[in-house]
Amino acid sequence: MPKARLATVSLAGCFGCHMSLLDLDEALFELAELVEVDRSPLTDIRTMNDCDIGFIEGGCANEDNVHVARLFRKKCRLVCAVGACAVTGGIPALRNNIPLAELLATSYLQDVVDPGIPNDPELPMLLDKVYPIHEVIRVDHTLPGCPPSAQAIALFVKQLLAHEPVSLPYKELHYD
Amino acid sequence: MRFVIDGMTIEAQAGDTILTACRRAGYYIPHLCFHGDLPAQGNCRLCLVESKGRLLPSCLTKVTDGMEVASATEQLHTLRLRLTQMLFVEGNHICPSCEASGNCMLQALGYRLGLLDNHYPQFFPRRPLDASHPQMILDFNRCIQCQLCVRASDQLDQKHAFVVAGRGGEAHITASSSNGQLGSTSFAATDHAAGICPVGVFLGKGVGYVTPIGERRYDRADIAQAGDRNA
Amino acid sequence: MTAAQGKAADGKTIQTVVRTAMRRCGTGRDALLAVLIHVQRHMGHLPDEAIAAVATAMRLTHGEVAGVVSFYAFFHQEPFGLYDCRLADNIIERHAGNAAVQERLGTLLKGGLGTLSTTSCIGLSDQAPGALIDGAPIPSLKDDRLEQVVHLMEKEIPVARWPGSLSRVKPNVRRADRILQQQAWQGEALRQAMTQGAAAFLEELELSGLRGMGGAGFPTARKWHSVREAAVTERVVVCNADEGEPGTFKDRVLLQRHAAALFEGMTICGWCVGARHGFVYLRGEYRYLLPILQRKLAARRRAGLLGQGILGVQGFDFDIQIRLGAGAYVCGEESALLESLEGKRGVPRPRPPYPVEAGFQALPTVVNNVETLSAACLVAVHGGAWYAAVGTAASRGTKLFSVSGDCSRPGVYELPMGTPLQELLQLAGAHRTQAVQMGGASGALVAPHDFGEPIAFEALPPGGSVMIFDQSRSISGIVHNFACFFAHESCGFCTPCRVGTRLQRDLVHKFTLGHGDAADLSELKELGLLMGRASHCGLGQSAGRAVGDALQYFPEHFPIASPDAFVQLETALEQARALRQAGGHTP
């Protein structure tokens, strides 16, 4: 059986979901039998081929995140939102009910040495709020958890490859 | 008196609602705004069951002898899933940072229903914290408007410390004092109202995250087995 | 109003105002709404001090009073300046060009002269665009009339001194039949009913086939019978004059010109069921009708038609009070209306028990609308068979229709039940009609292939509001207006309606912008079904109906956009771009 191509990316997340994937330890070898990793922070490959599965960790906080999410949608047959931030916006979304100007002023101008909001044109502009992935692109599957456990990720991948409905045992389904 | 739910025959006493009879018999019907010590009001709609093609709130509907009721249908499963997702997107339920995580009935319901996403766009409302009380913080970001605290304070504590204000999307629960602050009411951390919240609005000051992850109520078992957090 | 606002700072004066209000409106909990309305009229708004004073005087908690104040749209906690201008913003008013009014008055009132807000329908759709300015109805607010209003406002002339022509509301009765041709009964109908005896009259009522004309269509005789049979000593009659369905205004005409029939109908009901108390729950938008209604009630008391020993019959005591609403569509739902009548937030009650078992203050209560109670006089005078001779098998008699929108003769039409919609459209002078919304925002959106259908309980909803839209109108725009309406008017009690109406509003909005995709479309359908099946009351249950009809009959108005239109990136970046252009975000 040819290996499925898997791309992964971390947007407005903490890389915790990627860490969790690495927690598979020796089971990673088993996973490597099933998938070929394409663009991913794990491979450090920056270009992207057409893939079977795309894992997105984190929500969309800035312009660049939106472009990457759209690229994943274009290149991947199945796009999966992985982890609490991708699914709901998560911790970064705590900013969402605060207007941007107020938010940046509080972070960069008040009670700090050398106040000034970073404004390099190279920096991607922030969105008005942090969007969960399903509000930016259509998502095929979601895996909640902060992070989802290594076992949950492995099971999730296996179910996707077997075209089975995603279903997690009680102990593996959690939102924190 | 007897009735049948999902093919099972359950004994009921005179005046029982479907939900109370099922609870006594140990048969779980999802619910959030119901509490055994208070009159039901039927606003969360999670306990809807089907009888003769109509959906009825089981917390308000009296059992009639021989009635046939369905609760565990696929259609009702989807409906409850959507209602739970609605409650998630309406507030700011950031489970990873919530003190009530693992002990939250909304979350537990999500687990029971196999909820994997919020389905709808999130509202991300701006809601206030009320830290005016010496023993308790109210974090309304998690409020699901079950009104249990309002009813408990009215009927069990006789303090009328909470009210519902506003309308529609603006409807919210607030302390009943002239400045809207809990610290200006006669509420005490030992009140029934303090322990009746199914989610995580009521947070005791000076304590938090006491139970390790993995050992919390709904880490250990499904809500049907583990029971209501506020029971 | 401005002079009165000075009192807000003075605690003692507030207490005087509250005391006067309670003397006039009552001291019980059920008087709360009336007391608040009175206090607001005298102070201009309801500051926290006023809420505190009312709470203390009425022995309620501050939160209880504040909870009621914040439920009703017509209460405001902030001063509104010299003019409180509420512009009707229903789709009919939008099509009639209320945007121009909004712009003109908005600019003028900015800076403290007054407050411009929008409200849905104020019962003036036949002479749109309209507004309520300090409670006074100002119909046909365009061209010269708009300029006249602007001129008066610029000179800061109080509304009370504006020329009467500005607030003259045309009856616009286009076709009158039995109900609108009734004489101003002075006890004749009541006497006829009494001659028959209550049991025989109820039989006539049953024979007449009279059903609730508010839209629900519950058999009137059955309702009256239940209340009459209740084993209690106190019973209540309530007239639902909270006609809040967008596009309806027939009760405006009935109340303004045929109040005698309503009061006589209520008295017949009171006699028949054995009630001593009657209430008219009058929508806040119709406050301007209050003086005329009060005068008529006073005249009937003087004539021995209300009060003690009516028509000289010992023990026949019945009187009618008018209670004002304060801007909440949901109070048209009968159990929410009863809550409101008890001075509470207008949240619909669980049913059962029904109002006939436990209504106003848990007493058996008949709740009927204005038209139903007026029609009861006809049954008393002419008998049930006469009444039933017109209409269809399931929908007897005639019915009033409020016709508005794209037609040359908007107004009130009284037609036999079962009249095909097409006939009404012809009478109204409607051309190139694309769609008709029947029965208000909660009713059905009817497409041309159904114009031949009869208007009756068993066919096209006969609620009374008939809003006509020609080929030039955007269907998604129309249902978006309704979706916004429901999101605004949901009481917030139950999950599917409180959350679902907002989700629906935002999804329909996406389609009006051309951004909706296939998944959004199926989502909208699912949402409508969910609200319809799971909601606590009729508001939520019907909130998705017009949208559902639009999707079914006018799919071409909901084109599917490409998936990239999903998040509007440029909109999401507006704040950041503005900050960047402001130059480096430096302090």
PDB file of N, CA, C and O in Angstrom, chain A residues 84 87-91 93-94 96-99 102 129-132 134-135 142-144 146 166-168 170-171 173-176, chain B residues 88 92 94-97 101-102 107 110-111 114-122 124-127 141 216 218-223:
ATOM      1  N   ALA A  84      -7.082  22.042  20.636  1.00  0.00           N
ATOM      2  CA  ALA A  84      -8.088  22.998  21.099  1.00  0.00           C
ATOM      3  C   ALA A  84      -8.031  24.322  20.335  1.00  0.00           C
ATOM      4  O   ALA A  84      -9.073  24.895  20.006  1.00  0.00           O
ATOM      5  N   VAL A  87      -9.451  24.068  16.895  1.00  0.00           N
ATOM      6  CA  VAL A  87     -10.873  23.738  16.923  1.00  0.00           C
ATOM      7  C   VAL A  87     -11.716  24.905  17.436  1.00  0.00           C
ATOM      8  O   VAL A  87     -12.790  25.185  16.918  1.00  0.00           O
ATOM      9  N   THR A  88     -11.213  25.599  18.469  1.00  0.00           N
ATOM     10  CA  THR A  88     -12.040  26.650  19.084  1.00  0.00           C
ATOM     11  C   THR A  88     -11.383  28.029  19.130  1.00  0.00           C
ATOM     12  O   THR A  88     -11.997  28.984  19.559  1.00  0.00           O
ATOM     13  N   GLY A  89     -10.121  28.116  18.721  1.00  0.00           N
ATOM     14  CA  GLY A  89      -9.380  29.368  18.919  1.00  0.00           C
ATOM     15  C   GLY A  89      -8.480  29.258  20.134  1.00  0.00           C
ATOM     16  O   GLY A  89      -7.386  29.789  20.153  1.00  0.00           O
ATOM     17  N   GLY A  90      -8.982  28.574  21.156  1.00  0.00           N
ATOM     18  CA  GLY A  90      -8.166  28.246  22.324  1.00  0.00           C
ATOM     19  C   GLY A  90      -7.657  29.445  23.102  1.00  0.00           C
ATOM     20  O   GLY A  90      -8.264  30.523  23.093  1.00  0.00           O
ATOM     21  N   ILE A  91      -6.518  29.243  23.761  1.00  0.00           N
ATOM     22  CA  ILE A  91      -5.949  30.297  24.623  1.00  0.00           C
ATOM     23  C   ILE A  91      -5.697  31.599  23.842  1.00  0.00           C
ATOM     24  O   ILE A  91      -6.028  32.681  24.329  1.00  0.00           O
ATOM     25  N   ALA A  93      -7.340  32.904  21.660  1.00  0.00           N
ATOM     26  CA  ALA A  93      -8.631  33.566  21.428  1.00  0.00           C
ATOM     27  C   ALA A  93      -9.116  34.316  22.663  1.00  0.00           C
ATOM     28  O   ALA A  93     -10.152  34.983  22.611  1.00  0.00           O
ATOM     29  N   LEU A  94      -8.399  34.220  23.769  1.00  0.00           N
ATOM     30  CA  LEU A  94      -8.765  35.021  24.944  1.00  0.00           C
ATOM     31  C   LEU A  94      -8.738  36.503  24.611  1.00  0.00           C
ATOM     32  O   LEU A  94      -9.344  37.320  25.285  1.00  0.00           O
ATOM     33  N   ASN A  96     -10.026  37.763  22.014  1.00  0.00           N
ATOM     34  CA  ASN A  96     -10.986  38.038  20.949  1.00  0.00           C
ATOM     35  C   ASN A  96     -12.047  39.077  21.251  1.00  0.00           C
ATOM     36  O   ASN A  96     -12.655  39.603  20.345  1.00  0.00           O
ATOM     37  N   ASN A  97     -12.325  39.325  22.523  1.00  0.00           N
ATOM     38  CA  ASN A  97     -13.340  40.341  22.775  1.00  0.00           C
ATOM     39  C   ASN A  97     -12.719  41.678  23.161  1.00  0.00           C
ATOM     40  O   ASN A  97     -13.382  42.547  23.704  1.00  0.00           O
ATOM     41  N   ILE A  98     -11.448  41.833  22.827  1.00  0.00           N
ATOM     42  CA  ILE A  98     -10.777  43.112  23.098  1.00  0.00           C
ATOM     43  C   ILE A  98     -10.379  43.736  21.754  1.00  0.00           C
ATOM     44  O   ILE A  98      -9.746  43.081  20.929  1.00  0.00           O
ATOM     45  N   PRO A  99     -10.748  44.992  21.506  1.00  0.00           N
ATOM     46  CA  PRO A  99     -10.358  45.626  20.244  1.00  0.00           C
ATOM     47  C   PRO A  99      -8.825  45.649  20.099  1.00  0.00           C
ATOM     48  O   PRO A  99      -8.103  45.816  21.089  1.00  0.00           O
ATOM     49  N   GLU A 102      -6.650  48.459  21.628  1.00  0.00           N
ATOM     50  CA  GLU A 102      -6.604  48.392  23.085  1.00  0.00           C
ATOM     51  C   GLU A 102      -5.668  47.270  23.529  1.00  0.00           C
ATOM     52  O   GLU A 102      -4.858  47.431  24.459  1.00  0.00           O
ATOM     53  N   LYS A 129      -9.585  39.150  15.239  1.00  0.00           N
ATOM     54  CA  LYS A 129      -9.650  38.181  16.334  1.00  0.00           C
ATOM     55  C   LYS A 129      -8.970  36.901  15.871  1.00  0.00           C
ATOM     56  O   LYS A 129      -8.620  36.761  14.700  1.00  0.00           O
ATOM     57  N   VAL A 130      -8.806  35.969  16.796  1.00  0.00           N
ATOM     58  CA  VAL A 130      -8.247  34.669  16.431  1.00  0.00           C
ATOM     59  C   VAL A 130      -9.402  33.767  16.010  1.00  0.00           C
ATOM     60  O   VAL A 130     -10.354  33.582  16.768  1.00  0.00           O
ATOM     61  N   TYR A 131      -9.311  33.258  14.785  1.00  0.00           N
ATOM     62  CA  TYR A 131     -10.390  32.427  14.251  1.00  0.00           C
ATOM     63  C   TYR A 131     -10.060  30.947  14.395  1.00  0.00           C
ATOM     64  O   TYR A 131      -8.957  30.532  14.045  1.00  0.00           O
ATOM     65  N   PRO A 132     -11.017  30.153  14.860  1.00  0.00           N
ATOM     66  CA  PRO A 132     -10.832  28.706  14.750  1.00  0.00           C
ATOM     67  C   PRO A 132     -10.746  28.356  13.258  1.00  0.00           C
ATOM     68  O   PRO A 132     -11.288  29.084  12.422  1.00  0.00           O
ATOM     69  N   HIS A 134     -12.170  26.226  11.360  1.00  0.00           N
ATOM     70  CA  HIS A 134     -13.396  25.977  10.585  1.00  0.00           C
ATOM     71  C   HIS A 134     -14.120  27.278  10.227  1.00  0.00           C
ATOM     72  O   HIS A 134     -15.064  27.260   9.448  1.00  0.00           O
ATOM     73  N   GLU A 135     -13.679  28.412  10.796  1.00  0.00           N
ATOM     74  CA  GLU A 135     -14.266  29.682  10.376  1.00  0.00           C
ATOM     75  C   GLU A 135     -13.465  30.332   9.251  1.00  0.00           C
ATOM     76  O   GLU A 135     -13.833  31.386   8.737  1.00  0.00           O
ATOM     77  N   THR A 142     -11.991  17.024  12.914  1.00  0.00           N
ATOM     78  CA  THR A 142     -11.402  17.765  14.030  1.00  0.00           C
ATOM     79  C   THR A 142     -10.991  16.791  15.114  1.00  0.00           C
ATOM     80  O   THR A 142     -11.621  15.747  15.327  1.00  0.00           O
ATOM     81  N   LEU A 143      -9.928  17.166  15.813  1.00  0.00           N
ATOM     82  CA  LEU A 143      -9.454  16.373  16.951  1.00  0.00           C
ATOM     83  C   LEU A 143      -9.201  17.350  18.097  1.00  0.00           C
ATOM     84  O   LEU A 143      -8.206  18.078  18.077  1.00  0.00           O
ATOM     85  N   PRO A 144     -10.100  17.400  19.072  1.00  0.00           N
ATOM     86  CA  PRO A 144      -9.899  18.352  20.159  1.00  0.00           C
ATOM     87  C   PRO A 144      -8.853  17.860  21.162  1.00  0.00           C
ATOM     88  O   PRO A 144      -8.374  16.729  21.062  1.00  0.00           O
ATOM     89  N   CYS A 146      -5.957  19.581  24.474  1.00  0.00           N
ATOM     90  CA  CYS A 146      -4.893  20.562  24.662  1.00  0.00           C
ATOM     91  C   CYS A 146      -3.755  19.952  25.433  1.00  0.00           C
ATOM     92  O   CYS A 146      -3.604  20.164  26.604  1.00  0.00           O
ATOM     93  N   VAL A 166     -14.457   9.149  12.607  1.00  0.00           N
ATOM     94  CA  VAL A 166     -13.596   9.434  13.753  1.00  0.00           C
ATOM     95  C   VAL A 166     -14.379   9.205  15.027  1.00  0.00           C
ATOM     96  O   VAL A 166     -15.478   9.730  15.204  1.00  0.00           O
ATOM     97  N   SER A 167     -13.839   8.395  15.891  1.00  0.00           N
ATOM     98  CA  SER A 167     -14.512   8.092  17.152  1.00  0.00           C
ATOM     99  C   SER A 167     -13.447   7.752  18.182  1.00  0.00           C
ATOM    100  O   SER A 167     -12.609   6.880  17.953  1.00  0.00           O
ATOM    101  N   LEU A 168     -13.468   8.486  19.286  1.00  0.00           N
ATOM    102  CA  LEU A 168     -12.415   8.286  20.280  1.00  0.00           C
ATOM    103  C   LEU A 168     -12.998   7.621  21.518  1.00  0.00           C
ATOM    104  O   LEU A 168     -14.129   7.910  21.897  1.00  0.00           O
ATOM    105  N   TYR A 170     -13.694   7.076  25.466  1.00  0.00           N
ATOM    106  CA  TYR A 170     -13.990   8.138  26.426  1.00  0.00           C
ATOM    107  C   TYR A 170     -12.727   8.780  26.982  1.00  0.00           C
ATOM    108  O   TYR A 170     -12.616   9.999  27.072  1.00  0.00           O
ATOM    109  N   LYS A 171     -11.733   7.978  27.323  1.00  0.00           N
ATOM    110  CA  LYS A 171     -10.514   8.506  27.967  1.00  0.00           C
ATOM    111  C   LYS A 171      -9.699   9.394  27.027  1.00  0.00           C
ATOM    112  O   LYS A 171      -8.867  10.165  27.475  1.00  0.00           O
ATOM    113  N   LEU A 173     -11.060  11.423  24.634  1.00  0.00           N
ATOM    114  CA  LEU A 173     -11.766  12.626  24.190  1.00  0.00           C
ATOM    115  C   LEU A 173     -11.758  13.639  25.324  1.00  0.00           C
ATOM    116  O   LEU A 173     -12.372  13.422  26.374  1.00  0.00           O
ATOM    117  N   HIS A 174     -11.052  14.711  25.146  1.00  0.00           N
ATOM    118  CA  HIS A 174     -11.103  15.793  26.140  1.00  0.00           C
ATOM    119  C   HIS A 174     -10.802  17.126  25.477  1.00  0.00           C
ATOM    120  O   HIS A 174     -10.237  17.179  24.384  1.00  0.00           O
ATOM    121  N   TYR A 175     -11.251  18.179  26.147  1.00  0.00           N
ATOM    122  CA  TYR A 175     -11.107  19.523  25.557  1.00  0.00           C
ATOM    123  C   TYR A 175      -9.997  20.313  26.235  1.00  0.00           C
ATOM    124  O   TYR A 175      -9.802  21.485  25.939  1.00  0.00           O
ATOM    125  N   ASP A 176      -9.314  19.681  27.198  1.00  0.00           N
ATOM    126  CA  ASP A 176      -8.220  20.397  27.869  1.00  0.00           C
ATOM    127  C   ASP A 176      -6.941  19.573  27.841  1.00  0.00           C
ATOM    128  O   ASP A 176      -6.868  18.581  27.129  1.00  0.00           O
TER     129      ASP A 176
ATOM    130  N   PHE B  88     -21.661  26.162  23.629  1.00  0.00           N
ATOM    131  CA  PHE B  88     -20.216  26.379  23.572  1.00  0.00           C
ATOM    132  C   PHE B  88     -19.875  27.666  22.810  1.00  0.00           C
ATOM    133  O   PHE B  88     -19.044  28.445  23.254  1.00  0.00           O
ATOM    134  N   ASN B  92     -17.588  32.046  26.245  1.00  0.00           N
ATOM    135  CA  ASN B  92     -16.157  31.863  26.011  1.00  0.00           C
ATOM    136  C   ASN B  92     -15.708  30.671  26.843  1.00  0.00           C
ATOM    137  O   ASN B  92     -15.309  30.814  27.997  1.00  0.00           O
ATOM    138  N   ILE B  94     -13.088  28.374  27.178  1.00  0.00           N
ATOM    139  CA  ILE B  94     -11.709  28.002  26.870  1.00  0.00           C
ATOM    140  C   ILE B  94     -11.306  26.933  27.882  1.00  0.00           C
ATOM    141  O   ILE B  94     -10.682  27.220  28.897  1.00  0.00           O
ATOM    142  N   CYS B  95     -11.670  25.697  27.566  1.00  0.00           N
ATOM    143  CA  CYS B  95     -11.466  24.607  28.530  1.00  0.00           C
ATOM    144  C   CYS B  95     -10.039  24.518  29.064  1.00  0.00           C
ATOM    145  O   CYS B  95      -9.851  24.287  30.259  1.00  0.00           O
ATOM    146  N   PRO B  96      -8.994  24.678  28.224  1.00  0.00           N
ATOM    147  CA  PRO B  96      -7.643  24.485  28.752  1.00  0.00           C
ATOM    148  C   PRO B  96      -7.296  25.413  29.916  1.00  0.00           C
ATOM    149  O   PRO B  96      -6.415  25.103  30.706  1.00  0.00           O
ATOM    150  N   SER B  97      -7.973  26.568  30.010  1.00  0.00           N
ATOM    151  CA  SER B  97      -7.608  27.478  31.091  1.00  0.00           C
ATOM    152  C   SER B  97      -8.682  27.547  32.166  1.00  0.00           C
ATOM    153  O   SER B  97      -8.608  28.375  33.063  1.00  0.00           O
ATOM    154  N   SER B 101     -12.707  22.779  34.408  1.00  0.00           N
ATOM    155  CA  SER B 101     -12.491  21.729  33.420  1.00  0.00           C
ATOM    156  C   SER B 101     -12.338  20.375  34.117  1.00  0.00           C
ATOM    157  O   SER B 101     -11.660  20.271  35.139  1.00  0.00           O
ATOM    158  N   GLY B 102     -13.008  19.382  33.582  1.00  0.00           N
ATOM    159  CA  GLY B 102     -12.984  18.061  34.200  1.00  0.00           C
ATOM    160  C   GLY B 102     -14.126  17.861  35.170  1.00  0.00           C
ATOM    161  O   GLY B 102     -14.478  16.739  35.517  1.00  0.00           O
ATOM    162  N   GLN B 107     -19.060  20.398  29.450  1.00  0.00           N
ATOM    163  CA  GLN B 107     -17.976  19.626  28.860  1.00  0.00           C
ATOM    164  C   GLN B 107     -18.316  18.129  28.889  1.00  0.00           C
ATOM    165  O   GLN B 107     -18.136  17.422  27.888  1.00  0.00           O
ATOM    166  N   GLY B 110     -20.596  17.217  26.276  1.00  0.00           N
ATOM    167  CA  GLY B 110     -19.854  17.139  25.020  1.00  0.00           C
ATOM    168  C   GLY B 110     -19.168  15.790  24.873  1.00  0.00           C
ATOM    169  O   GLY B 110     -19.238  15.152  23.828  1.00  0.00           O
ATOM    170  N   TYR B 111     -18.526  15.345  25.939  1.00  0.00           N
ATOM    171  CA  TYR B 111     -17.840  14.043  25.904  1.00  0.00           C
ATOM    172  C   TYR B 111     -18.841  12.921  25.643  1.00  0.00           C
ATOM    173  O   TYR B 111     -18.625  12.028  24.848  1.00  0.00           O
ATOM    174  N   GLY B 114     -19.993  12.793  22.164  1.00  0.00           N
ATOM    175  CA  GLY B 114     -18.937  12.633  21.168  1.00  0.00           C
ATOM    176  C   GLY B 114     -18.697  13.906  20.372  1.00  0.00           C
ATOM    177  O   GLY B 114     -18.371  13.866  19.181  1.00  0.00           O
ATOM    178  N   LEU B 115     -18.842  15.039  21.043  1.00  0.00           N
ATOM    179  CA  LEU B 115     -18.681  16.334  20.365  1.00  0.00           C
ATOM    180  C   LEU B 115     -17.200  16.578  20.072  1.00  0.00           C
ATOM    181  O   LEU B 115     -16.378  16.596  20.986  1.00  0.00           O
ATOM    182  N   LEU B 116     -16.876  16.729  18.781  1.00  0.00           N
ATOM    183  CA  LEU B 116     -15.478  16.914  18.391  1.00  0.00           C
ATOM    184  C   LEU B 116     -15.175  18.356  17.990  1.00  0.00           C
ATOM    185  O   LEU B 116     -14.022  18.748  17.903  1.00  0.00           O
ATOM    186  N   ASP B 117     -16.210  19.118  17.690  1.00  0.00           N
ATOM    187  CA  ASP B 117     -15.972  20.513  17.305  1.00  0.00           C
ATOM    188  C   ASP B 117     -17.170  21.367  17.723  1.00  0.00           C
ATOM    189  O   ASP B 117     -18.180  20.841  18.183  1.00  0.00           O
ATOM    190  N   ASN B 118     -17.032  22.678  17.545  1.00  0.00           N
ATOM    191  CA  ASN B 118     -18.132  23.564  17.930  1.00  0.00           C
ATOM    192  C   ASN B 118     -19.099  23.839  16.777  1.00  0.00           C
ATOM    193  O   ASN B 118     -20.073  24.563  16.951  1.00  0.00           O
ATOM    194  N   HIS B 119     -18.783  23.359  15.622  1.00  0.00           N
ATOM    195  CA  HIS B 119     -19.658  23.404  14.453  1.00  0.00           C
ATOM    196  C   HIS B 119     -20.004  24.824  13.987  1.00  0.00           C
ATOM    197  O   HIS B 119     -19.859  25.142  12.828  1.00  0.00           O
ATOM    198  N   TYR B 120     -20.475  25.667  14.887  1.00  0.00           N
ATOM    199  CA  TYR B 120     -20.910  27.020  14.516  1.00  0.00           C
ATOM    200  C   TYR B 120     -19.772  28.024  14.691  1.00  0.00           C
ATOM    201  O   TYR B 120     -18.813  27.758  15.398  1.00  0.00           O
ATOM    202  N   PRO B 121     -19.922  29.200  14.072  1.00  0.00           N
ATOM    203  CA  PRO B 121     -18.960  30.272  14.365  1.00  0.00           C
ATOM    204  C   PRO B 121     -19.096  30.712  15.821  1.00  0.00           C
ATOM    205  O   PRO B 121     -20.195  30.728  16.364  1.00  0.00           O
ATOM    206  N   GLN B 122     -17.984  31.052  16.438  1.00  0.00           N
ATOM    207  CA  GLN B 122     -18.034  31.445  17.846  1.00  0.00           C
ATOM    208  C   GLN B 122     -18.392  32.923  17.988  1.00  0.00           C
ATOM    209  O   GLN B 122     -18.014  33.746  17.174  1.00  0.00           O
ATOM    210  N   PHE B 124     -17.639  34.820  20.746  1.00  0.00           N
ATOM    211  CA  PHE B 124     -16.633  35.541  21.527  1.00  0.00           C
ATOM    212  C   PHE B 124     -17.185  36.813  22.178  1.00  0.00           C
ATOM    213  O   PHE B 124     -16.712  37.919  21.911  1.00  0.00           O
ATOM    214  N   PRO B 125     -18.194  36.681  23.012  1.00  0.00           N
ATOM    215  CA  PRO B 125     -18.777  37.879  23.628  1.00  0.00           C
ATOM    216  C   PRO B 125     -17.825  38.473  24.665  1.00  0.00           C
ATOM    217  O   PRO B 125     -16.939  37.772  25.177  1.00  0.00           O
ATOM    218  N   ARG B 126     -18.000  39.753  24.934  1.00  0.00           N
ATOM    219  CA  ARG B 126     -17.211  40.370  26.003  1.00  0.00           C
ATOM    220  C   ARG B 126     -18.064  40.323  27.270  1.00  0.00           C
ATOM    221  O   ARG B 126     -19.098  40.971  27.349  1.00  0.00           O
ATOM    222  N   ARG B 127     -17.644  39.538  28.218  1.00  0.00           N
ATOM    223  CA  ARG B 127     -18.422  39.387  29.441  1.00  0.00           C
ATOM    224  C   ARG B 127     -17.568  39.739  30.649  1.00  0.00           C
ATOM    225  O   ARG B 127     -16.374  39.470  30.661  1.00  0.00           O
ATOM    226  N   ASN B 141     -17.952  34.413  31.634  1.00  0.00           N
ATOM    227  CA  ASN B 141     -17.572  33.890  30.330  1.00  0.00           C
ATOM    228  C   ASN B 141     -18.099  32.481  30.115  1.00  0.00           C
ATOM    229  O   ASN B 141     -18.345  32.073  29.002  1.00  0.00           O
ATOM    230  N   ARG B 216     -10.245  14.030  37.893  1.00  0.00           N
ATOM    231  CA  ARG B 216     -11.436  14.851  38.095  1.00  0.00           C
ATOM    232  C   ARG B 216     -12.683  14.033  37.755  1.00  0.00           C
ATOM    233  O   ARG B 216     -12.603  12.991  37.130  1.00  0.00           O
ATOM    234  N   TYR B 218     -15.212  14.022  35.701  1.00  0.00           N
ATOM    235  CA  TYR B 218     -15.558  13.498  34.367  1.00  0.00           C
ATOM    236  C   TYR B 218     -14.345  12.971  33.596  1.00  0.00           C
ATOM    237  O   TYR B 218     -14.470  12.532  32.467  1.00  0.00           O
ATOM    238  N   ASP B 219     -13.152  13.028  34.235  1.00  0.00           N
ATOM    239  CA  ASP B 219     -12.018  12.281  33.679  1.00  0.00           C
ATOM    240  C   ASP B 219     -12.257  10.806  33.912  1.00  0.00           C
ATOM    241  O   ASP B 219     -11.906   9.960  33.101  1.00  0.00           O
ATOM    242  N   ARG B 220     -12.844  10.540  35.094  1.00  0.00           N
ATOM    243  CA  ARG B 220     -12.961   9.152  35.524  1.00  0.00           C
ATOM    244  C   ARG B 220     -14.114   8.427  34.849  1.00  0.00           C
ATOM    245  O   ARG B 220     -13.994   7.274  34.477  1.00  0.00           O
ATOM    246  N   ALA B 221     -15.222   9.124  34.697  1.00  0.00           N
ATOM    247  CA  ALA B 221     -16.386   8.437  34.111  1.00  0.00           C
ATOM    248  C   ALA B 221     -17.328   9.404  33.410  1.00  0.00           C
ATOM    249  O   ALA B 221     -17.357  10.596  33.702  1.00  0.00           O
ATOM    250  N   ASP B 222     -18.056   8.863  32.526  1.00  0.00           N
ATOM    251  CA  ASP B 222     -19.112   9.531  31.777  1.00  0.00           C
ATOM    252  C   ASP B 222     -20.142  10.129  32.744  1.00  0.00           C
ATOM    253  O   ASP B 222     -20.385   9.582  33.821  1.00  0.00           O
ATOM    254  N   ILE B 223     -20.757  11.240  32.352  1.00  0.00           N
ATOM    255  CA  ILE B 223     -21.690  11.930  33.248  1.00  0.00           C
ATOM    256  C   ILE B 223     -22.876  11.048  33.656  1.00  0.00           C
ATOM    257  O   ILE B 223     -23.413  11.184  34.761  1.00  0.00           O
TER     258      ILE B 223
END
